[in-house]
Short mmCIF file of C-alpha atoms and ligand atoms in Angstrom, two decimals:
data_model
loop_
_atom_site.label_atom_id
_atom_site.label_comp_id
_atom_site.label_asym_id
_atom_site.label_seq_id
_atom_site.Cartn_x
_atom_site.Cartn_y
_atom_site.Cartn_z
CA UNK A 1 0.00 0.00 0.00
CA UNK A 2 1.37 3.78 -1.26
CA UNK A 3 1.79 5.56 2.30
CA UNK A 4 2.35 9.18 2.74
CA UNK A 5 3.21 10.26 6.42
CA UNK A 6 4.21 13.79 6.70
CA UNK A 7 3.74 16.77 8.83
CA UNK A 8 2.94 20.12 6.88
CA UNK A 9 2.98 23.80 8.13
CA UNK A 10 -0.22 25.94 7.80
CA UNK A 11 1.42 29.19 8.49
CA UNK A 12 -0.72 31.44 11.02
CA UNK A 13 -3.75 29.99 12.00
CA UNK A 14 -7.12 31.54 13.44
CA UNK A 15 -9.24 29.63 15.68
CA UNK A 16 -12.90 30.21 16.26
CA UNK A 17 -12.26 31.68 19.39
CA UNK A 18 -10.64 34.16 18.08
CA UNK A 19 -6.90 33.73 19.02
CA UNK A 20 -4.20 32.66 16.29
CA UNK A 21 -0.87 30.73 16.34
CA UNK A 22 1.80 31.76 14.54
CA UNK A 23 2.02 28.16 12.92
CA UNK A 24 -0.13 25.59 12.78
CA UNK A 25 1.34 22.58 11.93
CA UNK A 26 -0.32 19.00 10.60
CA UNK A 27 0.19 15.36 10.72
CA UNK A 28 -1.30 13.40 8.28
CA UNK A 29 -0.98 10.11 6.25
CA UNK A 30 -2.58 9.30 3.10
CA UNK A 31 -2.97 6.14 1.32
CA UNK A 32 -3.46 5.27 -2.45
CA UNK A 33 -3.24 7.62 -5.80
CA UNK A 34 -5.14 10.79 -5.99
CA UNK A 35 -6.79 10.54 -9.69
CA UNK A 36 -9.10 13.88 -9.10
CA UNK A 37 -11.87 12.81 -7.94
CA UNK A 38 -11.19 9.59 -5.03
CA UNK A 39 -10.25 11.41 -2.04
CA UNK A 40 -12.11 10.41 1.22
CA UNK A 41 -11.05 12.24 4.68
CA UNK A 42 -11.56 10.08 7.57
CA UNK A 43 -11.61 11.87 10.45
CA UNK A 44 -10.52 10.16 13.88
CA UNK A 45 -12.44 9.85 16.93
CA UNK A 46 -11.19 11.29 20.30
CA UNK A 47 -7.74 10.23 20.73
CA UNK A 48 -6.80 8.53 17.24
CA UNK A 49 -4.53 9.77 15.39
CA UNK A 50 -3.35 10.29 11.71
CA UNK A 51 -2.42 6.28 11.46
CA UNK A 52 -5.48 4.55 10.47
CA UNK A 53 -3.98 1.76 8.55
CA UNK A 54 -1.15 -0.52 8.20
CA UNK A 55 -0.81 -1.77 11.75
CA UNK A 56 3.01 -2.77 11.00
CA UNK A 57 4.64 0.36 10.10
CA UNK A 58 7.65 1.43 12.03
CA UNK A 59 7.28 4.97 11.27
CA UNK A 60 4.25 5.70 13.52
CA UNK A 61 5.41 4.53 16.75
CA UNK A 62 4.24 7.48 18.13
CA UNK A 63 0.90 7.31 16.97
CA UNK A 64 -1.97 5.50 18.48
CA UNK A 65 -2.34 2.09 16.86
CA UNK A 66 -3.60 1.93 13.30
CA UNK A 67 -7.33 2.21 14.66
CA UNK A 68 -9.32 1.33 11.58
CA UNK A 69 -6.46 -0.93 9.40
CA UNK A 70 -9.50 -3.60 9.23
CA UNK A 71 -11.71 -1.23 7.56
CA UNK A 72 -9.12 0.39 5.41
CA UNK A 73 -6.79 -0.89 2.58
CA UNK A 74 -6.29 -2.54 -0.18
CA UNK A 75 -9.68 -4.62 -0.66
CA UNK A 76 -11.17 -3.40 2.38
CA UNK A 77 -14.08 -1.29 2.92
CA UNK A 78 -12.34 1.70 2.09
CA UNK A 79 -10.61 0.38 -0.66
CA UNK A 80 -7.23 2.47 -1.01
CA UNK A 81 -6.76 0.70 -4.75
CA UNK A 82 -9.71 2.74 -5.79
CA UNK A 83 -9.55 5.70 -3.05
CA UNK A 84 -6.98 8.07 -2.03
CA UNK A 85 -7.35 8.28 1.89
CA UNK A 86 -6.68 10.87 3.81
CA UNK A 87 -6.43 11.77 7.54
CA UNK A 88 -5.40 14.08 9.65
CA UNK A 89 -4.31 14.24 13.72
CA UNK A 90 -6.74 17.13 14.24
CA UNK A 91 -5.16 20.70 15.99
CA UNK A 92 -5.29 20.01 19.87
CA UNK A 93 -4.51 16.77 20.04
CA UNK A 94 -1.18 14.83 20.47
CA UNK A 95 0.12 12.99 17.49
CA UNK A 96 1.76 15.29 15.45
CA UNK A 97 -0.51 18.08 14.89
CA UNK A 98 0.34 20.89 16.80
CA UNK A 99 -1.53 21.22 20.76
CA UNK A 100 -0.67 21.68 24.38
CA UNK A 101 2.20 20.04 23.92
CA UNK A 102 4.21 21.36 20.83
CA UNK A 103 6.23 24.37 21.43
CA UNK A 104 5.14 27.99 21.48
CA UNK A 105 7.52 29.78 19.16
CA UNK A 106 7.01 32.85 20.85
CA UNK A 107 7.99 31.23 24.38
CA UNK A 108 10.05 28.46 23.59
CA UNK A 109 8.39 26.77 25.92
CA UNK A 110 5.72 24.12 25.33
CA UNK A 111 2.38 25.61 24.71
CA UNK A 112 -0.12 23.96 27.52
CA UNK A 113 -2.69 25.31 28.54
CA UNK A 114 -1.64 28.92 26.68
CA UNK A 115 -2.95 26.83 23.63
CA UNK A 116 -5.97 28.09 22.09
CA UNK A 117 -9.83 26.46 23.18
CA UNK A 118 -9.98 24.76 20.11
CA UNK A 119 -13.70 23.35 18.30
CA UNK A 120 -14.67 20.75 16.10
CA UNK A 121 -14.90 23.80 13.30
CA UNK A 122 -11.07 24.31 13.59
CA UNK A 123 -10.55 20.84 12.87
CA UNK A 124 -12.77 20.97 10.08
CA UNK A 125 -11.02 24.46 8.80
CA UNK A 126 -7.81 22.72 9.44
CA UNK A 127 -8.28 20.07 7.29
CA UNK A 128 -9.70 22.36 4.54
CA UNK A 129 -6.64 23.87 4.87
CA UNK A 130 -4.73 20.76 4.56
CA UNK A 131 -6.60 19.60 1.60
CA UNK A 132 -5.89 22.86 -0.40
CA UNK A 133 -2.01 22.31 0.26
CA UNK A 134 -2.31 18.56 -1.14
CA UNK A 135 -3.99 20.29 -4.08
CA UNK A 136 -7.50 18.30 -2.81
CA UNK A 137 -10.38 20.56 -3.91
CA UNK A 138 -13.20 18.33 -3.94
CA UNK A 139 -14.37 14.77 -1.84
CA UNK A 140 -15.61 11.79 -2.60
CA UNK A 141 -16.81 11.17 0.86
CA UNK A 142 -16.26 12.23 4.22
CA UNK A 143 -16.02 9.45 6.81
CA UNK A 144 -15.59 8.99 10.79
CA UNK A 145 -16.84 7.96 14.31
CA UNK A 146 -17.80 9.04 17.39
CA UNK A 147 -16.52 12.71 17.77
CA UNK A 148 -14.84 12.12 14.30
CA UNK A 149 -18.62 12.03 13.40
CA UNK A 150 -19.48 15.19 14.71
CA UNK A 151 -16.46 16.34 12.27
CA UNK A 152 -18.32 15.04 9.45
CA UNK A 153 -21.13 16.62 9.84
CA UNK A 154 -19.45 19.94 10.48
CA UNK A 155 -18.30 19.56 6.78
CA UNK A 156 -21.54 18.82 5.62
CA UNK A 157 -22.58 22.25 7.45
CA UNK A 158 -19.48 24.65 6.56
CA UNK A 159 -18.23 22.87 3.18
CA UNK A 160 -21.37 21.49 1.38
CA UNK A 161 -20.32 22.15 -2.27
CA UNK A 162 -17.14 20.16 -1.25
CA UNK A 163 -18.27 16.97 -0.46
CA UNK A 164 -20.35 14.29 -2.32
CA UNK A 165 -21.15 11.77 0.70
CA UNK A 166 -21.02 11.77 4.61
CA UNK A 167 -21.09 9.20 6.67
CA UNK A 168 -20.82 10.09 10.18
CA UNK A 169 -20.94 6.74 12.25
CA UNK A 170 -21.82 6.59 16.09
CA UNK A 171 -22.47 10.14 16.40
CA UNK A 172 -25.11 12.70 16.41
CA UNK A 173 -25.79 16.33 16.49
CA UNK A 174 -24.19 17.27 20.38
CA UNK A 175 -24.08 15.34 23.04
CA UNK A 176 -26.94 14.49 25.66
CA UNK A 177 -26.45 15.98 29.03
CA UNK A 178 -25.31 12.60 30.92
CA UNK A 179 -22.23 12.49 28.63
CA UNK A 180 -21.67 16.15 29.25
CA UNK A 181 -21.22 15.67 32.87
CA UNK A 182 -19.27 12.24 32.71
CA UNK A 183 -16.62 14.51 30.68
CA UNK A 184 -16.77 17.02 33.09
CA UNK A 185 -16.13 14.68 36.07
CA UNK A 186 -13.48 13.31 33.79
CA UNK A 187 -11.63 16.58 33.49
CA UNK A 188 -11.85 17.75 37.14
CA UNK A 189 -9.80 14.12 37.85
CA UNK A 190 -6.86 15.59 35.57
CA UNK A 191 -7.05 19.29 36.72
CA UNK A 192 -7.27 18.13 40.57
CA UNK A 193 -4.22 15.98 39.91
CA UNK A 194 -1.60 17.79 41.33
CA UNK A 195 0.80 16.96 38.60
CA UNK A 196 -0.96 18.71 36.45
CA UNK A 197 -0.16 22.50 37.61
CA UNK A 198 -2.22 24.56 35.42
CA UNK A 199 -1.66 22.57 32.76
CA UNK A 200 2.30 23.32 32.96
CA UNK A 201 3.94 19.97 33.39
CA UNK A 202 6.38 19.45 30.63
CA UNK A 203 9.27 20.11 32.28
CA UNK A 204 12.22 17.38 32.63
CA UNK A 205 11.56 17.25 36.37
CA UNK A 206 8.50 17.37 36.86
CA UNK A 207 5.96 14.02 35.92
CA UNK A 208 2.49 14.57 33.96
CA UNK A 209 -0.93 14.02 35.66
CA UNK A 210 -1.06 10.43 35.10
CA UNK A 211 -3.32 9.65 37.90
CA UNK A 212 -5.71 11.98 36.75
CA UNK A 213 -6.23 11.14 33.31
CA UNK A 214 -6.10 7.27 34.09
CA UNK A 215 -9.20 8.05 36.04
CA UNK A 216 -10.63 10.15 33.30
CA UNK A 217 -9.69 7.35 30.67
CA UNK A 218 -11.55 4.78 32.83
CA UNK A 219 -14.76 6.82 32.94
CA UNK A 220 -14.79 7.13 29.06
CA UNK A 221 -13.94 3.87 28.94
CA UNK A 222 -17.05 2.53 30.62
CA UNK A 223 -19.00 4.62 28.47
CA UNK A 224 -17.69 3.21 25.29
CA UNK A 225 -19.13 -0.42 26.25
CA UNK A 226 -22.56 -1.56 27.57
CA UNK A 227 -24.01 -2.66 30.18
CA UNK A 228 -24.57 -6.14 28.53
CA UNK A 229 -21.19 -6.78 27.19
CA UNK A 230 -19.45 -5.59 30.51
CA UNK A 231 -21.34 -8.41 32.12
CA UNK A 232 -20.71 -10.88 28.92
CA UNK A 233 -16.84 -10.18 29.69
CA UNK A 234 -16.00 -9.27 32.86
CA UNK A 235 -19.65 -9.91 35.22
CA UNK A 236 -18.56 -10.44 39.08
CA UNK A 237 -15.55 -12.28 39.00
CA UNK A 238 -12.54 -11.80 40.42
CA UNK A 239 -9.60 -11.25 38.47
CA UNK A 240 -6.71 -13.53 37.95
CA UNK A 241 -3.91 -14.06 40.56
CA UNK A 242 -1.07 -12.69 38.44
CA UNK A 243 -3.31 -9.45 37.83
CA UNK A 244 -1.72 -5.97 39.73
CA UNK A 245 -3.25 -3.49 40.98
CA UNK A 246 -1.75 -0.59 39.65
CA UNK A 247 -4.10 1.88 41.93
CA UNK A 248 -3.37 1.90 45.96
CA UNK A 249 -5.89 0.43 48.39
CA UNK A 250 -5.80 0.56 51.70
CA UNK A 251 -6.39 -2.53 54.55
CA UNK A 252 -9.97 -2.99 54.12
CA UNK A 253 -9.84 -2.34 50.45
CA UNK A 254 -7.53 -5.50 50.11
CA UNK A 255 -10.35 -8.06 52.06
CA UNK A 256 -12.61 -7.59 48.97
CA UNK A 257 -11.94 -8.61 45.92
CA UNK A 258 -10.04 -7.17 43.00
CA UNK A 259 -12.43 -7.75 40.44
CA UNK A 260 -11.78 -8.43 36.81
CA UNK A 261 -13.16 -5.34 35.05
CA UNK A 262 -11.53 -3.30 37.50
CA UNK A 263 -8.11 -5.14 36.69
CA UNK A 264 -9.37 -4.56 32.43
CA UNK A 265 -10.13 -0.80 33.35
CA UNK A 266 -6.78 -0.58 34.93
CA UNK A 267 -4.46 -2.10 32.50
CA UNK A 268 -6.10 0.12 30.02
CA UNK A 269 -5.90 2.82 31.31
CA UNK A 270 -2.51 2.23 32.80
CA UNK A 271 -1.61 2.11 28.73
CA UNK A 272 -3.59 5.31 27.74
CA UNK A 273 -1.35 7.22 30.06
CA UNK A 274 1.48 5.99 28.09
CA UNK A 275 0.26 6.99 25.08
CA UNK A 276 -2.14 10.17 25.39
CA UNK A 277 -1.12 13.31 26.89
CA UNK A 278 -3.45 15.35 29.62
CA UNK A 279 -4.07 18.51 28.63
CA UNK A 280 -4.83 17.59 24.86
CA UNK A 281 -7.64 14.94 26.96
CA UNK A 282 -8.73 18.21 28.39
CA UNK A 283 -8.80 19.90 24.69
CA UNK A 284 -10.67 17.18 23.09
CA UNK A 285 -13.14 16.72 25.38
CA UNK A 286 -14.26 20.41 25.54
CA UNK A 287 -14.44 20.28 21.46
CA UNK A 288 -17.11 17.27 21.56
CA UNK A 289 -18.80 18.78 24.18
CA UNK A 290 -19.13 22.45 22.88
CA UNK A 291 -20.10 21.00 19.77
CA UNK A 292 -23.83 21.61 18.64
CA UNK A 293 -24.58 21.65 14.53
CA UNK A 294 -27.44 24.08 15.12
CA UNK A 295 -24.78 26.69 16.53
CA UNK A 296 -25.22 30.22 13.97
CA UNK A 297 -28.64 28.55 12.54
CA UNK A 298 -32.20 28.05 13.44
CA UNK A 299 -32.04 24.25 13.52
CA UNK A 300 -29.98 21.21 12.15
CA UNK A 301 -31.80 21.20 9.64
CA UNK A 302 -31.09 25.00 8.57
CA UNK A 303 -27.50 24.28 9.48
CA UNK A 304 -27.36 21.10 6.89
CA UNK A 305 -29.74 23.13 4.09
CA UNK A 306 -27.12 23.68 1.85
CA UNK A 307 -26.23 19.60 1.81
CA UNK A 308 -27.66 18.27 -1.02
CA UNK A 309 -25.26 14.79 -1.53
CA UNK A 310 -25.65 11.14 0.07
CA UNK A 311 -25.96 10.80 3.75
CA UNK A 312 -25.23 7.29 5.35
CA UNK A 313 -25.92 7.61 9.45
CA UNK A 314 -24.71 4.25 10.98
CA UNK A 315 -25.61 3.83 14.80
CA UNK A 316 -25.45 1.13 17.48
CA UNK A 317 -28.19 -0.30 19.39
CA UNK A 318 -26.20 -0.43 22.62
CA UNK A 319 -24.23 2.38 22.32
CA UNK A 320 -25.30 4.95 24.77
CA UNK A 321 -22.92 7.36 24.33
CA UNK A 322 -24.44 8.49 21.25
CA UNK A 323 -27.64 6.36 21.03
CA UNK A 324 -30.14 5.32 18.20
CA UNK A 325 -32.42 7.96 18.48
CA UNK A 326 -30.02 10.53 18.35
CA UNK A 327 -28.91 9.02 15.28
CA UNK A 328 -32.49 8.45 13.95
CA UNK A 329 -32.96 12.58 14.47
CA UNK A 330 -29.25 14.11 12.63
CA UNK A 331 -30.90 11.24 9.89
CA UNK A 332 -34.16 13.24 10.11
CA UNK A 333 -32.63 16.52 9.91
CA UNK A 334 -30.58 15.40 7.10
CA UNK A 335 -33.57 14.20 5.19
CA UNK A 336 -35.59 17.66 6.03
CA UNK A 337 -32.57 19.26 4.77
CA UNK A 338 -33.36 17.34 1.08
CA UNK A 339 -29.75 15.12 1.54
CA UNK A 340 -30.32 11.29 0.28
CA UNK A 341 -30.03 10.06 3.59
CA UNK A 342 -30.14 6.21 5.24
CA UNK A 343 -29.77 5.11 8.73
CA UNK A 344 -27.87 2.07 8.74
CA UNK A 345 -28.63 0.81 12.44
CA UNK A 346 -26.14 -2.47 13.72
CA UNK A 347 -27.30 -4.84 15.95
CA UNK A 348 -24.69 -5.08 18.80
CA UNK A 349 -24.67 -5.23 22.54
CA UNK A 350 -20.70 -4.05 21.92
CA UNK A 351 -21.35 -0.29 22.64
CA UNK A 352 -19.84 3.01 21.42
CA UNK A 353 -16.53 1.34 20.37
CA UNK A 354 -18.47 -1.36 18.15
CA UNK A 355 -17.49 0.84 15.11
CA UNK A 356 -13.71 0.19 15.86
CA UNK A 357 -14.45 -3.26 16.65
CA UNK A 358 -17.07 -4.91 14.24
CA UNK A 359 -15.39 -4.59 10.69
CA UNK A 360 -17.78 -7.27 9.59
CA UNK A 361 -20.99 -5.16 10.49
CA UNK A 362 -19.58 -2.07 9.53
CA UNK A 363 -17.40 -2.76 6.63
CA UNK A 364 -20.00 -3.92 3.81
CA UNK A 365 -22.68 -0.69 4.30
CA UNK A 366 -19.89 1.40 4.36
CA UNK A 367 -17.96 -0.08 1.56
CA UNK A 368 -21.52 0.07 -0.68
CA UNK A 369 -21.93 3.52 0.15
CA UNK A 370 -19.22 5.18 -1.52
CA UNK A 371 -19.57 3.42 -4.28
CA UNK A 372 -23.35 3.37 -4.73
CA UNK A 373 -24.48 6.29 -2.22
CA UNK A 374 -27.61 5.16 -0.16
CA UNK A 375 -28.49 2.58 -3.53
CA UNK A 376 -25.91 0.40 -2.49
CA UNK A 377 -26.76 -3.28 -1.97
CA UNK A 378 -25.56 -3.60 1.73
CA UNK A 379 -27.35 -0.05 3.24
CA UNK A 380 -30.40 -0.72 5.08
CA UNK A 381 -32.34 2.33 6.21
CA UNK A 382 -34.10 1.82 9.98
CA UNK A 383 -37.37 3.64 11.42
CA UNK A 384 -36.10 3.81 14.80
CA UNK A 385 -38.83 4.18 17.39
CA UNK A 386 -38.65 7.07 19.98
CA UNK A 387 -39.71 4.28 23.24
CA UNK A 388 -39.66 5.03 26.77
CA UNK A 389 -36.97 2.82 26.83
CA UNK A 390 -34.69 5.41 25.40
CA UNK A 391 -34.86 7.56 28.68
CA UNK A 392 -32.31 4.26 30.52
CA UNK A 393 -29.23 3.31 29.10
CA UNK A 394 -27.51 1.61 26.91
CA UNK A 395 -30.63 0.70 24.68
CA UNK A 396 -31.81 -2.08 22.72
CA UNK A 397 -34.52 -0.42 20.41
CA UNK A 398 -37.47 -1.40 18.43
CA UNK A 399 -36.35 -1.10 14.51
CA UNK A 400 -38.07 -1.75 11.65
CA UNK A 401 -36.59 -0.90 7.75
CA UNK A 402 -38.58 1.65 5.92
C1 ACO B 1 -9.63 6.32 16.79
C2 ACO B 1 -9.51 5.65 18.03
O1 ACO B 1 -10.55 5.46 18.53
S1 ACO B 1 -8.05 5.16 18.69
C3 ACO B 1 -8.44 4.66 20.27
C4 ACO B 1 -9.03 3.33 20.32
N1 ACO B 1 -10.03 3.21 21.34
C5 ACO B 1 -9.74 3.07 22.61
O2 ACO B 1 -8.61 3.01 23.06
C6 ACO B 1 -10.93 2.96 23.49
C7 ACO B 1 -10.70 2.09 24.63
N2 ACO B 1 -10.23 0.80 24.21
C8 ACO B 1 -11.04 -0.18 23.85
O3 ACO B 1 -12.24 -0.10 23.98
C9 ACO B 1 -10.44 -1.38 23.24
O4 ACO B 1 -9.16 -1.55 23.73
C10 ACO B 1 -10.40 -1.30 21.75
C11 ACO B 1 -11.73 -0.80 21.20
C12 ACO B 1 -9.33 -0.36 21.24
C13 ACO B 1 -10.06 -2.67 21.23
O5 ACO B 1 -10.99 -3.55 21.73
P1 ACO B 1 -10.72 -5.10 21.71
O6 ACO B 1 -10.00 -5.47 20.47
O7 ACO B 1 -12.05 -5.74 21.98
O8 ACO B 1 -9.71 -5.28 22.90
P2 ACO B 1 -10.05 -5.65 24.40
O9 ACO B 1 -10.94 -4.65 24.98
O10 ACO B 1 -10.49 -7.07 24.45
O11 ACO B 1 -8.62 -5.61 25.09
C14 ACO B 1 -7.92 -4.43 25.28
C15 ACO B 1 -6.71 -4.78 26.16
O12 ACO B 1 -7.17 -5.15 27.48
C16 ACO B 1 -6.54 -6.36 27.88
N3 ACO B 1 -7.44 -7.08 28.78
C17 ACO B 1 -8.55 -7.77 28.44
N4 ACO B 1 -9.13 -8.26 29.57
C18 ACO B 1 -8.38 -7.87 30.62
C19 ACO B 1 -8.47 -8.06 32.03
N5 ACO B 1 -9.49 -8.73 32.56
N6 ACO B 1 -7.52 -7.50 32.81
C20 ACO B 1 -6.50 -6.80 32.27
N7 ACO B 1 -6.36 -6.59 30.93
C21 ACO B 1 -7.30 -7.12 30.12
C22 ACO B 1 -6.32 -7.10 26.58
O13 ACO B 1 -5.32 -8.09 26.75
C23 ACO B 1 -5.88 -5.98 25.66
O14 ACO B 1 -4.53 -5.70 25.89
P3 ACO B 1 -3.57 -5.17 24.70
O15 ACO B 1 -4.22 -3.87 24.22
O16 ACO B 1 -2.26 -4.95 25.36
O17 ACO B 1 -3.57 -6.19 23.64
N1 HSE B 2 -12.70 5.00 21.99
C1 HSE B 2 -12.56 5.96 20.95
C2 HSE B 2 -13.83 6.68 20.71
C3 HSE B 2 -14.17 7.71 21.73
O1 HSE B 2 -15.18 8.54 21.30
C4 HSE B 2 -11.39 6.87 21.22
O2 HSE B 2 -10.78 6.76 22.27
O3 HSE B 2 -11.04 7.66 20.37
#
C-alpha cells in the first residue's frame, strides 16, 4: 500500500475563538493515488490519530495504533486501490498536529494550557486547509466515528459544495447531558491531579498528571461499552492471581476482591497514560462537548440546508454514548434538509466502540456507500422508534426498515 506520512505547516492559523498561532502545523498520512476525484477524509475519533492503517509500520510509533487498518486498505471497505485516503491528527490533540504540547515559538516553551480552546470547526477548517495544500479541492466522501462524526457533519454544514457523501458513524448532532457531565467529572480528575499545575507539566523534572487522566480514561472507557457486554466479559468475578493493581488500596480495600473489570479498566488505562497526553484529553473533550450543529442557525436542519449529496448515518443499538435515536434525528434533519439520507442501524450489545471493533458489520454498508451512495446493496435504512426505553441506558430499540 502507497503511504504518505508527513507533517505540513499551515502558516498562522485563526481559531474560532478568536486567538491565532503563529504556525499551525499538521500530521497526516494518506494512502493510495489521488486521480481527481477519489479522495475520502476520515476523520478520527477522540484520541486517534493520523495512522489509520497498516498496523506494521515502524514509522508511527508514536501514533496511536492503526485504529481502523481492518476497515481500510487494499480490498477493504475503504478500498485504497480505488480511493486516495486521507487523515489528519486534528489541531489540539497529540500525534503530530500541533496542541498543548508542541512548542510555542514565541515562548520556547511548550504551549499547555496557553494553547488556544480549540472546536470541532477548527478541525474541520484545518483540514480544509490541509486539503488545499495537497492540491485536494473536492471529496468523494467524508467518513468517521464518534466525535470524528461530529467532524463530518461539520463539513456537511461549513463545506457542502465540497463533499459528495457523509457518513458520520456513532455520532449525532451534540451530546446528551449525561455524557456532558461524565466529561466534566473526567476533566476535574486531571485538573485536581496535582501533577498537572495549570496545565504546565512538561518540564524534565517534573511528571504529567497520570493519575488523573487514568481516572478520566476509565470513565470514558465505561461509556464506550454496555451494560450487557461488561457483564458478557468481565460480570462479578474476580480477576486472575497474576493481575496488579496498579491503583493503591488501603487494609480494608484489600479483604474484597479485586475484580476483573476493574483489573481490564486498569491495565487500560494504565496504557492510555502511556500513550495520550493530559491537557490535549482536556482539549478534546471540551471540542465534543461544545459542539452543537445548530450553533449560527435556526435548527440542524437549517444548518445542513445547503447539503444536497448522500448521507449514510450508521448507529449502534447499545451504544449509549451516542444512542439510536439521536442518530435516527441528525438522519431526520438530514432528510428535512433534502440530503439522500439512510440510517444504517447495527445490531450489537458491543457499545460506542463497536465501530472500531465490528469490521464485519460495519465494513460492507460502508464499503456500498461510496460506491453506490444510499443505492448500495448492503445499506439498510431503519425507522427507529422514539420508546420510553430510550430515557435508561444503553438501549436495545425497536427497529423496523422503511
Ligand atoms: C480512533 C480511536 O478510537 S483510537 C483509540 C481506540 N479506542 C480506545 O482506546 C478505546 C478504549 N479501548 C477499547 O475499547 C479497546 O481496547 C479497543 C476498542 C481499542 C479494542 O478492543 P478489543 O480489540 O475488543 O480489545 P479488548 O478490549 O479485548 O482488550 C484491550 C486490552 O485489554 C486487555 N485485557 C482484556 N481483559 C483484561 C483483564 N481482565 N484485565 C486486564 N487486561 C485485560 C487485553 O489483553 C488488551 O490488551 P492489549 O491492548 O495490550 O492487547
Ligand atoms: N474510543 C474511541 C472513541 C471515543 O469517542 C477513542 O478513544 O477515540
Amino acid at each position: 500500500m502507497n503511504v504518505e506520512h508527513n507533517t505540513v505547516s499551515l502558516g498562522e492559523f485563526e481559531f474560532d475563538c478568536g486567538e491565532t498561532i503563529p504556525e499551525l502545523e499538521i500530521t497526516y498520512e494518506a494512502y493510495g493515488e489521488f486521480d481527481g476525484d477519489n479522495a475520502v477524509l476520515i476523520c478520527h475519533a477522540l484520541t486517534g490519530s493520523a495512522h489509520v492503517a497498516g498496523r506494521d509500520r515502524v514509522d508511527s510509533a508514536d501514533q496511536a495504533r492503526a485504529w481502523w487498518d481492518d476497515i481500510v486498505g487494499p480490498g477493504k471497505a475503504i478500498d485504497t486501490t480505488e480511493y486516495y485516503v486521507v487523515c489528519a491528527n486534528v489541531p489540539g490533540s497529540c500525534y503530530g498536529s500541533t496542541g498543548p504540547k508542541s512548542e510555542n515559538p514565541e515562548t520556547g516553551e511548550p504551549y499547555g494550557t496557553d494553547f488556544p480552546p480549540v472546536t470541532v470547526r477548527d478541525w474541520t477548517e484545518a483540514q480544509r486547509a490541509l486539503l488545499d495544500e495537497l492540491g485536494i479541492p473536492h471529496l468523494h466522501a467524508v467518513v468517521g466515528g464518534s466525535v470524528g462524526g461530529m467532524n463530518v457533519i461539520e463539513w456537511a454544514k461549513r463545506h457542502p459544495d465540497h463533499v459528495d457523501r457523509i457518513v458520520p458513524i456513532a455520532a449525532a448532532a451534540r451530546l446528551d447531558t449525561q455524557c456532558l457531565s461524565l466529561d466534566a467529572i473526567a476533566r476535574r480528575a486531571i485538573t485536581t491531579d496535582p501533577n498537572w499545575n495549570q496545565g504546565h507539566y512538561y518540564g524534565e523534572d517534573q511528571d504529567p498528571p497520570s493519575d488523573g487522566l487514568a481516572l478520566a480514561r476509565q470513565l470514558g472507557h465505561v461509556m464506550y461499552l454496555s451494560k450487557a457486554s461488561m457483564e458478557r466479559r468481565f460480570g462479578r468475578r474476580a480477576a486472575g492471581r497474576d493481575a496488579v493493581r496498579t491503583f493503591p488500596t488501603d487494609a480494608a480495600g484489600a479483604f474484597f476482591p479485586y475484580r476483573d473489570v476493574e483489573s481490564y479498566l486498569d491495565y487500560n488505562a494504565e496504557k492510555f497514560t502511556e500513550r495520550f497526553d493530559a491537557n490535549s484529553y482536556l482539549y478534546l473533550t471540551r471540542a465534543m462537548d461544545n459542539y452543537d450543529l445548530a450553533a449560527g442557525f435556526e435548527s440542524d436542519t437549517d444548518a445542513l440546508a445547503a447539503f444536497d449529496g448522500d448521507a449514510l448515518v450508521m448507529s449502534f443499538t447499545a451504544d449509549w454514548h451516542f444512542t439510536t435515536q439521536q442518530a435516527e434525528a441528525l438522519a431526520d434533519s438530514l432528510r428535512d434538509a433534502d440530503a439522500n439520507v439512510a440510517h444504517h442501524v447495527i445490531d450489537s450489545d458491543h457499545g460506542h466502540d463497536a465501530f472500531l471493533v465490528e469490521p464485519d458489520n460495519v465494513g460492507p454498508p460502508l464499503a456500498d456507500f461510496l460506491e453506490a451512495g444510499i443505492a448500495g446493496n448492503a445499506v439498510t435504512d431503519s425507522v427507529v422508534e422514539d420508546s420510553q426505553e430510550s430515557d435508561f441506558a444503553p438501549v436495545h430499540n425497536s427497529l423496523f426498515s422503511r
